[in-house]
C-alpha cells in the first residue's frame, strides 16, 4: 500500500515536472543568434533587444552579438545560408553581392524618406526580390529598418576644405563599406573610396589613414566619430536602410502562429527604431555643433545630379529589372 502510494506520487510528480519542463525545453530549442557590426546602443540593436526579443520569448531565445564580434561585417548572409547564424541586420549593398538587382535599393538619392522605404518594402514590387533571397539564399527579409540619411563626415576643418560640389571631394580618401555597391557610391560622390570594416573606422579617422567616412548622424554620435572629425557635409546622399534577415530554415520550423509573432515583432522593432532614429537625426545637429564640428549643407542639387548621372551610365543600373525604378519613384512624395 505504502509502496503503491509512493509509486503513484512519484509518477504524479514526474508528470507534473515534465509538464513544467516542456515550456523551458521549448524555450531553449530555438536560439536566434543575431550578429551585427552595430553597437548595443545603436537604436536598431536596442529595438531588437527591447521589442523583438520579449515578443518571441515564448518559443525562442534571442542572442545578440554586437560590434561584429561573432561574424565579420558582410559575411552574415553567408552564415545564415550555411546555418551558422539565425539573424542579422543586412543591407541592400550586401544583398547586391549575391543579387545585383538589389543595388537599386542601395543607390544614391533613390529612397526619399523613412516612410518611402516602408512603402517600397511593403509594395508588391518587392515580392520577387524577397522570393529570390528566400529561395536562393535561404534568408527571409522580415522588415525594413531605417538607418538614416548618410552624410559625408571629414577630419579636415571647414577652413581646410569646404565642400560645395562633388568636385570638392576629388582626392578625398573616404572610407566606405567594403562591397562594390558602396564603393561605387563613394566614387559617384566624387571621392576616392577606401573599403574598410565599420569597426575599424574610429582608429582610421584618429590616425588619419582615411580623411573621412559617411554615415547618418545617429551613427556618427553612437560610434563617437565626432571625437576624431571636424565637419559634416549634409549631402543626404543615401536614405539608408537595413533589412531584418531571418533564417528560412528556422522560419520553416515555426508554427504559423509563431511565424506571425516573429513578423509582427520584427515590424514593431523596426518601427520603434525608426521613430528613435528620426528623432535623433533632428536633435543631433545641435549636439554635433556644440562638439565643435561644422555641420552644413552643400549644393544638394549638384550632388544629386552628379550621383544620378554616374548611376544612369553604370553596369549596376543594367542589372535593375525594367520599370522598378519608376515604381519606386512613384511611391515617393
Ligand atoms: C557602415 O559600415 O558604414 C554601415 O553603416 C553600413 C550599414 O549597412 C550597416 O552595416 C552599418 O554599418 C552597421 O550596422 C553599423 O551601424
mmCIF file of C-alpha atoms and ligand atoms in Angstrom, residues 36-38 42 44 73 91 147 150 175 177 182 198 214-215 219 242, ligand 1:
data_model
loop_
_atom_site.group_PDB
_atom_site.id
_atom_site.type_symbol
_atom_site.label_atom_id
_atom_site.label_comp_id
_atom_site.label_asym_id
_atom_site.label_seq_id
_atom_site.Cartn_x
_atom_site.Cartn_y
_atom_site.Cartn_z
ATOM 1 C CA UNK A 36 25.667 42.862 -36.469
ATOM 2 C CA UNK A 37 28.577 45.303 -36.716
ATOM 3 C CA UNK A 38 26.380 47.785 -34.836
ATOM 4 C CA UNK A 42 22.570 51.640 -31.732
ATOM 5 C CA UNK A 44 18.352 49.108 -34.251
ATOM 6 C CA UNK A 73 30.631 42.598 -41.426
ATOM 7 C CA UNK A 91 21.979 45.896 -46.221
ATOM 8 C CA UNK A 147 19.473 53.681 -40.561
ATOM 9 C CA UNK A 150 24.044 59.334 -44.834
ATOM 10 C CA UNK A 175 36.030 55.181 -46.053
ATOM 11 C CA UNK A 177 31.955 49.730 -46.503
ATOM 12 C CA UNK A 182 29.252 51.002 -51.577
ATOM 13 C CA UNK A 198 32.796 49.553 -39.705
ATOM 14 C CA UNK A 214 29.880 58.502 -44.431
ATOM 15 C CA UNK A 215 27.112 57.543 -42.023
ATOM 16 C CA UNK A 219 25.806 56.575 -36.042
ATOM 17 C CA UNK A 242 18.850 47.630 -43.368
HETATM 18 C C1 LIG B 1 28.789 51.098 -42.369
HETATM 19 O O1 LIG B 1 29.583 50.171 -42.385
HETATM 20 O O2 LIG B 1 29.098 52.258 -42.611
HETATM 21 C C2 LIG B 1 27.332 50.775 -42.074
HETATM 22 O O3 LIG B 1 26.620 51.990 -41.802
HETATM 23 C C3 LIG B 1 26.691 50.044 -43.255
HETATM 24 C C4 LIG B 1 25.300 49.544 -42.872
HETATM 25 O O4 LIG B 1 24.726 48.796 -43.920
HETATM 26 C C5 LIG B 1 25.361 48.706 -41.606
HETATM 27 O O5 LIG B 1 26.080 47.518 -41.827
HETATM 28 C C6 LIG B 1 26.020 49.524 -40.508
HETATM 29 O O6 LIG B 1 27.315 49.955 -40.919
HETATM 30 C C7 LIG B 1 26.232 48.729 -39.219
HETATM 31 O O7 LIG B 1 25.004 48.206 -38.789
HETATM 32 C C8 LIG B 1 26.830 49.625 -38.131
HETATM 33 O O8 LIG B 1 25.976 50.713 -37.860
#
